[in-house]
Amino acid sequence: VQSVEVVVDLQKTDEIGIIGWFVEHEIESPVFCLAEDLSLLSELPKKREYFVLLKNEQQPMGITCDLVENINFKREHFQLQELPFVMKTPDSPIKQLLIYQEKIACVCSGPALVKHLYSALEKIEHS
């Protein structure tokens, strides 16, 4: 994660798959909004106030969030579990599970999430 920002700082767009652009130091970054199934939403839910800007070689990109929390995985001693075979799908960036605050949480790496966003955007552009 490069930074945490507020959605009011976005420049809204009508581009399919992108809810807005974040401009910082003359660098434009697309910001995406994901549904629970990790598909791209075209509209921002009212409860989403933040987005995280993810580092990426090509350009930073953002995803909106209901809540942003900094978690130190090493210090917290989480017991990550590999995603069960029946839950694996080829397009999903989720690779692990953990129990966090008495709930099951899904875990993926930043690069896997960026790859998923590009893939989802390509599917929209080609349909």
Tab-separated table of C-alpha atoms in Angstrom:
chain	number	residue	atom	x	y	z
A	1	VAL	CA	0.000	0.000	0.000
A	2	GLN	CA	1.369	3.362	-1.034
A	3	SER	CA	-1.179	5.534	0.788
A	4	VAL	CA	-4.704	5.756	2.172
A	5	GLU	CA	-6.893	8.487	0.696
A	6	VAL	CA	-10.493	9.703	0.910
A	7	VAL	CA	-12.910	9.249	-1.988
A	8	VAL	CA	-13.856	12.935	-2.023
A	9	ASP	CA	-10.407	13.520	-3.560
A	10	LEU	CA	-11.324	11.479	-6.649
A	11	GLN	CA	-12.062	12.963	-10.027
A	12	LYS	CA	-15.247	11.113	-11.041
A	13	THR	CA	-15.345	9.401	-14.419
A	14	ASP	CA	-17.838	7.654	-16.680
A	15	GLU	CA	-15.238	5.120	-17.818
A	16	ILE	CA	-16.497	1.568	-17.519
A	17	GLY	CA	-14.904	-0.266	-14.587
A	18	ILE	CA	-13.177	2.775	-13.087
A	19	ILE	CA	-15.048	4.908	-10.554
A	20	GLY	CA	-12.579	7.763	-10.559
A	21	TRP	CA	-9.026	8.997	-10.953
A	22	PHE	CA	-6.692	10.130	-8.207
A	23	VAL	CA	-4.077	12.665	-9.255
A	24	GLU	CA	-0.971	13.204	-7.140
A	25	HIS	CA	2.349	14.703	-8.249
A	26	GLU	CA	1.082	14.713	-11.856
A	27	ILE	CA	0.508	10.935	-11.764
A	28	GLU	CA	-3.018	9.746	-12.555
A	29	SER	CA	-4.127	6.568	-10.834
A	30	PRO	CA	-7.341	4.688	-11.637
A	31	VAL	CA	-9.506	3.783	-8.654
A	32	PHE	CA	-11.700	0.698	-8.679
A	33	CYS	CA	-14.624	-0.397	-6.548
A	34	LEU	CA	-15.009	-4.121	-5.897
A	35	ALA	CA	-18.158	-6.060	-5.071
A	36	GLU	CA	-18.132	-8.903	-2.556
A	37	ASP	CA	-17.428	-11.386	-5.375
A	38	LEU	CA	-14.451	-9.204	-6.461
A	39	SER	CA	-16.159	-8.069	-9.659
A	40	LEU	CA	-15.903	-4.390	-10.579
A	41	LEU	CA	-18.722	-2.082	-9.554
A	42	SER	CA	-19.588	0.920	-11.702
A	43	GLU	CA	-20.965	2.970	-8.807
A	44	LEU	CA	-19.499	3.746	-5.423
A	45	PRO	CA	-21.579	2.550	-2.440
A	46	LYS	CA	-22.367	5.439	-0.093
A	47	LYS	CA	-20.628	3.796	2.877
A	48	ARG	CA	-17.236	3.693	1.168
A	49	GLU	CA	-15.235	6.706	2.228
A	50	TYR	CA	-11.645	5.567	1.656
A	51	PHE	CA	-9.434	4.008	-0.933
A	52	VAL	CA	-5.973	2.546	-0.736
A	53	LEU	CA	-3.463	3.380	-3.414
A	54	LEU	CA	-1.502	0.255	-4.326
A	55	LYS	CA	2.063	0.419	-5.582
A	56	ASN	CA	2.458	-0.879	-9.108
A	57	GLU	CA	5.266	-0.786	-11.654
A	58	GLN	CA	3.101	0.694	-14.424
A	59	GLN	CA	1.173	3.194	-12.290
A	60	PRO	CA	-0.382	3.191	-8.818
A	61	MET	CA	-3.994	2.047	-8.671
A	62	GLY	CA	-6.625	2.338	-5.993
A	63	ILE	CA	-9.407	0.231	-4.534
A	64	THR	CA	-12.174	1.599	-2.373
A	65	CYS	CA	-12.630	0.312	1.175
A	66	ASP	CA	-15.268	0.427	3.888
A	67	LEU	CA	-12.541	0.351	6.529
A	68	VAL	CA	-8.756	0.571	6.452
A	69	GLU	CA	-6.744	-1.019	9.222
A	70	ASN	CA	-2.979	-1.489	9.469
A	71	ILE	CA	-2.193	-5.056	10.546
A	72	ASN	CA	1.304	-6.354	11.242
A	73	PHE	CA	1.016	-10.025	10.266
A	74	LYS	CA	4.334	-10.997	11.854
A	75	ARG	CA	3.663	-9.320	15.190
A	76	GLU	CA	0.078	-10.574	15.444
A	77	HIS	CA	1.194	-14.195	14.844
A	78	PHE	CA	-1.716	-15.002	12.581
A	79	GLN	CA	-2.063	-18.571	11.482
A	80	LEU	CA	-2.632	-18.262	7.762
A	81	GLN	CA	-4.325	-21.217	6.118
A	82	GLU	CA	-4.107	-22.072	2.462
A	83	LEU	CA	-7.352	-21.653	0.589
A	84	PRO	CA	-9.148	-25.026	0.442
A	85	PHE	CA	-9.210	-26.649	-2.999
A	86	VAL	CA	-13.000	-26.321	-3.302
A	87	MET	CA	-12.722	-22.538	-2.812
A	88	LYS	CA	-10.005	-21.956	-5.418
A	89	THR	CA	-10.987	-20.333	-8.689
A	90	PRO	CA	-8.585	-19.480	-11.518
A	91	ASP	CA	-9.419	-15.754	-11.528
A	92	SER	CA	-9.369	-15.145	-7.779
A	93	PRO	CA	-6.448	-13.320	-6.153
A	94	ILE	CA	-7.388	-14.855	-2.768
A	95	LYS	CA	-4.864	-17.494	-1.729
A	96	GLN	CA	-5.180	-17.735	2.053
A	97	LEU	CA	-7.655	-17.472	4.921
A	98	LEU	CA	-7.309	-16.399	8.530
A	99	ILE	CA	-9.514	-15.744	11.505
A	100	TYR	CA	-9.529	-12.058	12.400
A	101	GLN	CA	-11.809	-10.457	14.982
A	102	GLU	CA	-13.817	-13.678	15.178
A	103	LYS	CA	-14.519	-13.656	11.432
A	104	ILE	CA	-12.984	-15.491	8.515
A	105	ALA	CA	-10.906	-13.104	6.413
A	106	CYS	CA	-9.527	-13.593	2.925
A	107	VAL	CA	-5.885	-12.792	2.210
A	108	CYS	CA	-4.219	-11.925	-1.074
A	109	SER	CA	-1.003	-10.209	-2.054
A	110	GLY	CA	-0.876	-6.704	-3.517
A	111	PRO	CA	0.515	-7.904	-6.867
A	112	ALA	CA	-2.230	-10.559	-7.132
A	113	LEU	CA	-4.885	-7.924	-6.470
A	114	VAL	CA	-3.413	-5.559	-9.079
A	115	LYS	CA	-3.338	-8.426	-11.612
A	116	HIS	CA	-6.975	-9.213	-10.794
A	117	LEU	CA	-8.006	-5.569	-11.332
A	118	TYR	CA	-6.297	-5.418	-14.739
A	119	SER	CA	-7.867	-8.724	-15.738
A	120	ALA	CA	-11.357	-7.597	-14.672
A	121	LEU	CA	-10.923	-4.320	-16.553
A	122	GLU	CA	-9.802	-6.146	-19.721
A	123	LYS	CA	-12.880	-8.379	-19.587
A	124	ILE	CA	-15.131	-5.316	-19.395
A	125	GLU	CA	-13.322	-3.580	-22.261
A	126	HIS	CA	-13.624	-6.655	-24.515
A	127	SER	CA	-17.311	-7.229	-23.888
